[in-house]
Amino acid sequence: MSNYPHPIIAREGWPFLAIAIFIASLVSYFGGGAWSLLFWLVALFVLQFFRDPPREIPQDADAVLSPADGRIVAVERTQDPYVQRDAIKISVFMNVFNVHSNRSPIDGLVKRIQYFPGKFVNADLAKASLENERNAIWIKRADGQDVTSVQVAGLIARRILCYVQEGAILARGQRYGFIRFGSRVDVYLPLTAAVNVSIGDKVYATTTILAVLAKN
């Protein structure tokens, strides 16, 4: 099963791609030579950055899916500052070559959305979770279990986009946001969740199972 109501090139990138192609074409038309190649390489980078391929959704309803492509940089027991509870935190770092579309990790009701302005330090650093600009979505499953998904801006990322509102119903794998350029997503889980990834693992939005929630 897949959940993909969007173009393969994310709509967030259409203006950037159009501008990049226009400039590259203009430089080529006027005989830019090496400059022409440079601008076409820039257009190619923009194209790959804003790609948003469809993903197959695992059938296990208790699976917590990765909300982003990237690399696992944290798996730890900590305090969830958005729901005020002890939790397991799994952090996914996205570099500029990863897909930056964000997907819902579980099925559930959006209980609260909290936005915090902040710094733009390297998202690979632990302090980015609490110091950088970020947007947290608290999702509650039908069985009462809570999962918090936090979009965190990075050193280059300067725009967090979130398209859902409080009270919305999300399906696991559903696209809910986008972060422009390098960044990270933190996922806070119940302590009873069985973690399925380790630091350094490469993960892919929707298809990678970060953890499995305990059955209530």
C-alpha positions in Angstrom: 0.0 0.0 0.0 1.3 3.5 -0.8 0.1 7.0 0.1 1.2 9.4 -2.6 -1.1 12.2 -3.7 1.8 14.4 -4.8 4.1 14.9 -7.8 7.5 13.1 -7.9 9.2 16.5 -7.8 7.9 18.2 -4.7 5.8 21.2 -5.3 7.9 23.2 -2.8 10.7 23.0 -5.4 8.9 24.0 -8.5 9.8 27.8 -8.3 13.4 27.0 -7.5 13.7 24.5 -10.3 12.0 26.8 -12.8 14.4 29.6 -11.9 17.5 27.3 -12.1 16.5 26.0 -15.5 15.6 29.5 -16.8 19.0 30.9 -15.8 20.9 27.8 -17.1 19.1 28.1 -20.4 19.8 31.8 -20.6 23.5 31.3 -20.0 23.6 28.5 -22.6 21.8 30.7 -25.1 24.4 33.4 -24.8 27.2 30.9 -25.1 28.2 30.6 -21.5 30.7 27.7 -22.0 31.9 26.5 -18.6 29.5 28.9 -16.9 26.7 27.1 -18.7 27.8 23.7 -17.4 28.0 25.2 -13.8 24.4 26.5 -14.0 23.1 23.2 -15.4 24.8 21.4 -12.5 23.0 23.7 -10.1 19.7 23.0 -11.8 20.5 19.2 -11.5 21.2 19.7 -7.8 17.9 21.5 -7.3 16.1 18.7 -9.2 17.6 15.9 -7.0 17.0 17.9 -3.8 13.3 18.3 -4.4 12.6 14.8 -5.6 9.8 13.1 -3.6 9.4 9.5 -4.7 6.4 7.3 -3.7 7.0 4.9 -0.9 5.4 1.6 0.0 3.8 1.6 3.5 4.5 -1.4 5.8 1.3 -3.3 6.8 2.1 -3.6 10.5 -0.2 -1.0 12.2 2.0 -1.0 15.3 5.2 0.0 13.3 6.6 3.5 13.8 7.8 4.5 10.4 10.7 6.8 9.7 9.4 10.4 9.0 12.4 11.2 6.9 15.3 9.9 4.8 18.7 10.1 6.4 21.0 8.7 9.0 20.2 7.7 12.6 22.2 10.0 14.9 20.5 9.4 18.3 18.7 6.5 20.0 18.3 7.3 23.7 16.0 7.5 26.7 15.2 11.1 27.5 12.5 13.5 28.3 9.9 14.4 25.7 9.7 18.2 26.2 6.5 18.5 24.1 4.3 15.9 25.9 6.2 16.1 29.3 7.0 12.4 29.7 9.9 10.0 29.7 10.4 8.7 26.2 12.8 7.0 23.7 14.1 9.6 21.2 15.2 8.5 17.7 16.8 11.2 15.6 17.2 11.2 11.8 19.7 13.6 10.3 19.1 14.6 6.6 21.9 15.9 4.5 21.4 18.0 1.3 21.3 14.8 -0.8 18.4 13.2 1.1 14.7 13.5 0.2 13.3 16.2 2.5 9.6 15.4 2.4 8.3 14.4 5.9 5.8 11.6 6.5 3.7 10.7 9.5 5.3 7.9 11.5 2.0 6.4 12.8 -1.8 6.6 12.3 -3.4 9.0 14.8 -4.9 12.3 15.8 -2.8 15.5 15.8 -3.3 16.6 19.4 -1.0 19.6 19.4 1.4 21.5 17.1 4.1 23.6 18.7 6.4 25.9 16.8 9.6 27.3 18.3 11.9 29.9 16.7 15.5 29.2 17.4 19.1 28.9 16.1 20.4 27.2 13.0 23.4 25.2 14.3 24.4 22.0 12.6 21.5 19.6 12.9 23.9 16.7 13.3 24.7 18.0 16.8 22.6 16.9 19.9 21.9 20.4 21.0 20.1 21.1 17.8 17.0 19.3 19.2 16.4 22.0 21.8 18.2 25.0 20.4 17.3 25.1 16.7 14.1 26.3 15.1 11.6 23.4 15.2 8.1 22.3 14.8 6.7 19.5 17.0 3.6 17.4 16.2 2.1 15.4 19.0 0.2 12.4 17.5 -2.1 10.2 19.6 -3.1 6.7 18.4 -6.5 5.3 18.9 -5.2 3.1 21.7 -3.9 6.1 23.6 -0.2 5.8 22.8 1.6 9.1 22.0 4.3 9.7 19.4 5.9 13.1 18.9 7.5 14.0 15.5 9.7 17.1 15.5 11.0 18.9 12.4 14.3 20.6 13.3 16.0 23.2 11.1 19.7 22.9 10.4 22.7 24.9 9.5 21.5 25.6 6.0 17.8 24.9 6.4 15.9 28.1 7.0 12.3 27.0 6.3 10.2 24.4 8.0 6.9 23.7 6.3 4.0 21.9 8.0 0.7 21.3 6.3 -1.5 19.8 9.0 -3.5 21.4 11.8 -4.5 20.3 15.3 -7.4 17.9 15.1 -6.3 16.4 11.8 -6.2 12.6 11.3 -2.9 11.3 9.9 -2.3 8.0 8.3 1.2 6.4 8.6 3.3 7.4 5.6 1.1 10.4 4.9 3.1 13.4 3.7 2.7 16.3 6.3 5.6 18.6 5.8 8.9 19.5 4.2 12.2 21.0 5.3 14.4 22.9 2.9 18.0 21.7 2.9 20.0 19.9 5.6 18.0 19.3 8.8 16.8 16.5 11.2 13.6 15.0 12.6 13.3 13.8 16.2 10.8 11.1 17.1 9.8 10.6 20.7 8.2 7.2 21.5 6.7 5.4 24.6 9.3 3.6 26.7 7.6 0.3 25.9 8.4 0.6 22.2 10.8 -1.9 20.7 13.5 0.0 18.8 14.5 -1.4 15.4 17.4 0.8 14.4 20.9 1.8 15.7 23.1 4.9 15.4 24.6 5.1 12.0 21.8 3.3 10.2 20.6 4.7 6.9 16.8 5.0 6.9 14.1 6.0 4.4 10.9 7.8 5.0 7.9 5.5 5.3 9.7 2.3 4.3 12.0 2.0 7.3 10.5 0.8 10.6 12.1 2.7 13.4 10.4 0.8 16.2 7.3 -1.2 17.0 4.8 0.0 19.6 3.7 -2.4 22.3 0.1 -3.7 22.0 -2.2 -2.3 24.7 
